[in-house]
Amino acid sequence: MDRPIGVTILTFVAVLLAFINGIAMLRFLGFLPFLGSLDIRTFNLWYALLYGLLAYIWAWVAQMLWQVDPQAWLFLAVISVFNLCLAFVVLVTGGSWYDVNLSVIVNALVLIYIMLPGVRGAFGRD
């Protein structure tokens, strides 16, 4: 199956997010210190479980994107719309555009890209 170059880029971004969440999980398990002004180790099982779950989800999404599975397309569509709705709620409840600008731009670009006819066709969503 032909994979569009943008889907390959989204796959690598999903792998990067899985890696970052895995590192955060190891930090909250106390294996890696927090860098910067606070060079400390901390343990929080709840945070470690949640970051581990996020790492697993992003690894699953990366695998599905690499295989050009329609479930990955649906996941990206739902998550992008959900993030845009959350950004709208932040704006309505008193937040500023500066708080959500990067989130809105990235999620809007992902949503626009996955809705293009070529990408929809690659995922079998004609």
Short mmCIF file of C-alpha atoms in Angstrom, two decimals:
data_model
loop_
_atom_site.label_atom_id
_atom_site.label_comp_id
_atom_site.label_asym_id
_atom_site.label_seq_id
_atom_site.Cartn_x
_atom_site.Cartn_y
_atom_site.Cartn_z
CA MET A 1 0.00 0.00 0.00
CA ASP A 2 1.32 3.45 -0.86
CA ARG A 3 2.01 5.57 2.19
CA PRO A 4 1.92 9.35 1.68
CA ILE A 5 5.04 11.19 2.91
CA GLY A 6 2.97 13.14 5.45
CA VAL A 7 1.74 9.89 7.01
CA THR A 8 5.37 8.80 7.34
CA ILE A 9 6.17 12.10 9.06
CA LEU A 10 3.16 11.66 11.38
CA THR A 11 4.43 8.14 12.14
CA PHE A 12 7.82 9.48 13.21
CA VAL A 13 6.12 12.15 15.33
CA ALA A 14 4.05 9.44 17.03
CA VAL A 15 7.25 7.44 17.71
CA LEU A 16 8.85 10.57 19.17
CA LEU A 17 5.81 11.15 21.41
CA ALA A 18 5.94 7.51 22.57
CA PHE A 19 9.65 7.92 23.39
CA ILE A 20 9.09 11.19 25.29
CA ASN A 21 6.23 9.68 27.30
CA GLY A 22 8.37 6.62 28.05
CA ILE A 23 11.12 8.86 29.42
CA ALA A 24 8.56 10.74 31.54
CA MET A 25 7.32 7.39 32.88
CA LEU A 26 10.87 6.40 33.85
CA ARG A 27 11.34 9.76 35.58
CA PHE A 28 8.23 9.29 37.68
CA LEU A 29 9.36 5.77 38.56
CA GLY A 30 12.53 7.35 39.94
CA PHE A 31 14.95 5.85 37.39
CA LEU A 32 15.89 9.13 35.70
CA PRO A 33 16.34 12.53 37.37
CA PHE A 34 14.54 15.67 36.27
CA LEU A 35 17.07 17.89 34.55
CA GLY A 36 17.43 21.64 34.94
CA SER A 37 17.37 23.60 38.13
CA LEU A 38 15.72 20.67 39.94
CA ASP A 39 18.13 17.76 39.68
CA ILE A 40 15.96 15.46 41.79
CA ARG A 41 14.45 12.02 41.57
CA THR A 42 10.84 11.48 42.48
CA PHE A 43 8.43 8.56 42.61
CA ASN A 44 4.77 8.80 41.69
CA LEU A 45 3.13 5.57 40.61
CA TRP A 46 -0.05 7.24 39.27
CA TYR A 47 1.87 9.58 36.96
CA ALA A 48 4.12 6.71 35.87
CA LEU A 49 1.08 4.59 34.96
CA LEU A 50 -0.52 7.42 32.99
CA TYR A 51 2.67 8.26 31.10
CA GLY A 52 3.18 4.55 30.42
CA LEU A 53 -0.35 4.36 29.02
CA LEU A 54 0.33 7.39 26.82
CA ALA A 55 3.58 5.82 25.58
CA TYR A 56 1.69 2.63 24.72
CA ILE A 57 -1.06 4.55 22.89
CA TRP A 58 1.42 6.56 20.81
CA ALA A 59 3.38 3.39 19.97
CA TRP A 60 0.10 1.78 18.87
CA VAL A 61 -0.76 4.81 16.73
CA ALA A 62 2.71 4.77 15.15
CA GLN A 63 2.35 1.10 14.28
CA MET A 64 -1.11 1.65 12.80
CA LEU A 65 0.08 4.68 10.81
CA TRP A 66 3.03 2.70 9.46
CA GLN A 67 0.62 -0.01 8.29
CA VAL A 68 -1.80 2.66 6.92
CA ASP A 69 -4.63 1.21 9.00
CA PRO A 70 -7.99 3.05 8.84
CA GLN A 71 -8.21 2.97 12.65
CA ALA A 72 -5.16 5.25 12.85
CA TRP A 73 -6.84 7.73 10.51
CA LEU A 74 -9.95 7.72 12.70
CA PHE A 75 -7.86 8.11 15.86
CA LEU A 76 -6.02 11.12 14.44
CA ALA A 77 -9.30 12.70 13.33
CA VAL A 78 -10.96 12.22 16.72
CA ILE A 79 -7.93 13.39 18.73
CA SER A 80 -7.42 16.47 16.52
CA VAL A 81 -11.07 17.52 16.85
CA PHE A 82 -10.98 16.83 20.61
CA ASN A 83 -7.85 18.96 21.05
CA LEU A 84 -9.40 21.78 19.01
CA CYS A 85 -12.52 21.63 21.22
CA LEU A 86 -10.35 21.79 24.35
CA ALA A 87 -8.49 24.80 22.96
CA PHE A 88 -11.84 26.48 22.27
CA VAL A 89 -12.94 25.81 25.85
CA VAL A 90 -9.69 27.35 27.13
CA LEU A 91 -10.34 30.45 25.01
CA VAL A 92 -13.96 30.75 26.16
CA THR A 93 -13.10 30.35 29.84
CA GLY A 94 -10.68 33.24 29.88
CA GLY A 95 -7.51 31.90 28.32
CA SER A 96 -5.60 33.83 25.72
CA TRP A 97 -4.64 32.95 22.18
CA TYR A 98 -1.03 32.79 23.37
CA ASP A 99 -1.98 29.83 25.59
CA VAL A 100 -3.36 27.66 22.78
CA ASN A 101 -1.88 28.94 19.53
CA LEU A 102 0.58 26.08 18.94
CA SER A 103 -2.02 23.46 19.81
CA VAL A 104 -4.60 24.98 17.48
CA ILE A 105 -2.16 25.34 14.58
CA VAL A 106 -0.75 21.80 14.83
CA ASN A 107 -4.11 20.12 15.32
CA ALA A 108 -5.73 22.12 12.52
CA LEU A 109 -2.86 21.21 10.15
CA VAL A 110 -3.11 17.52 11.07
CA LEU A 111 -6.89 17.58 10.59
CA ILE A 112 -6.64 19.37 7.25
CA TYR A 113 -3.91 16.99 6.07
CA ILE A 114 -5.74 13.78 6.96
CA MET A 115 -8.89 15.08 5.26
CA LEU A 116 -7.13 15.53 1.91
CA PRO A 117 -8.49 13.14 -0.74
CA GLY A 118 -5.13 11.42 -1.35
CA VAL A 119 -4.60 10.68 2.33
CA ARG A 120 -8.19 9.51 2.77
CA GLY A 121 -7.73 7.23 -0.23
CA ALA A 122 -4.50 5.78 1.19
CA PHE A 123 -6.38 4.83 4.36
CA GLY A 124 -9.34 3.44 2.38
CA ARG A 125 -11.71 6.24 3.41
CA ASP A 126 -12.93 7.39 0.00
#
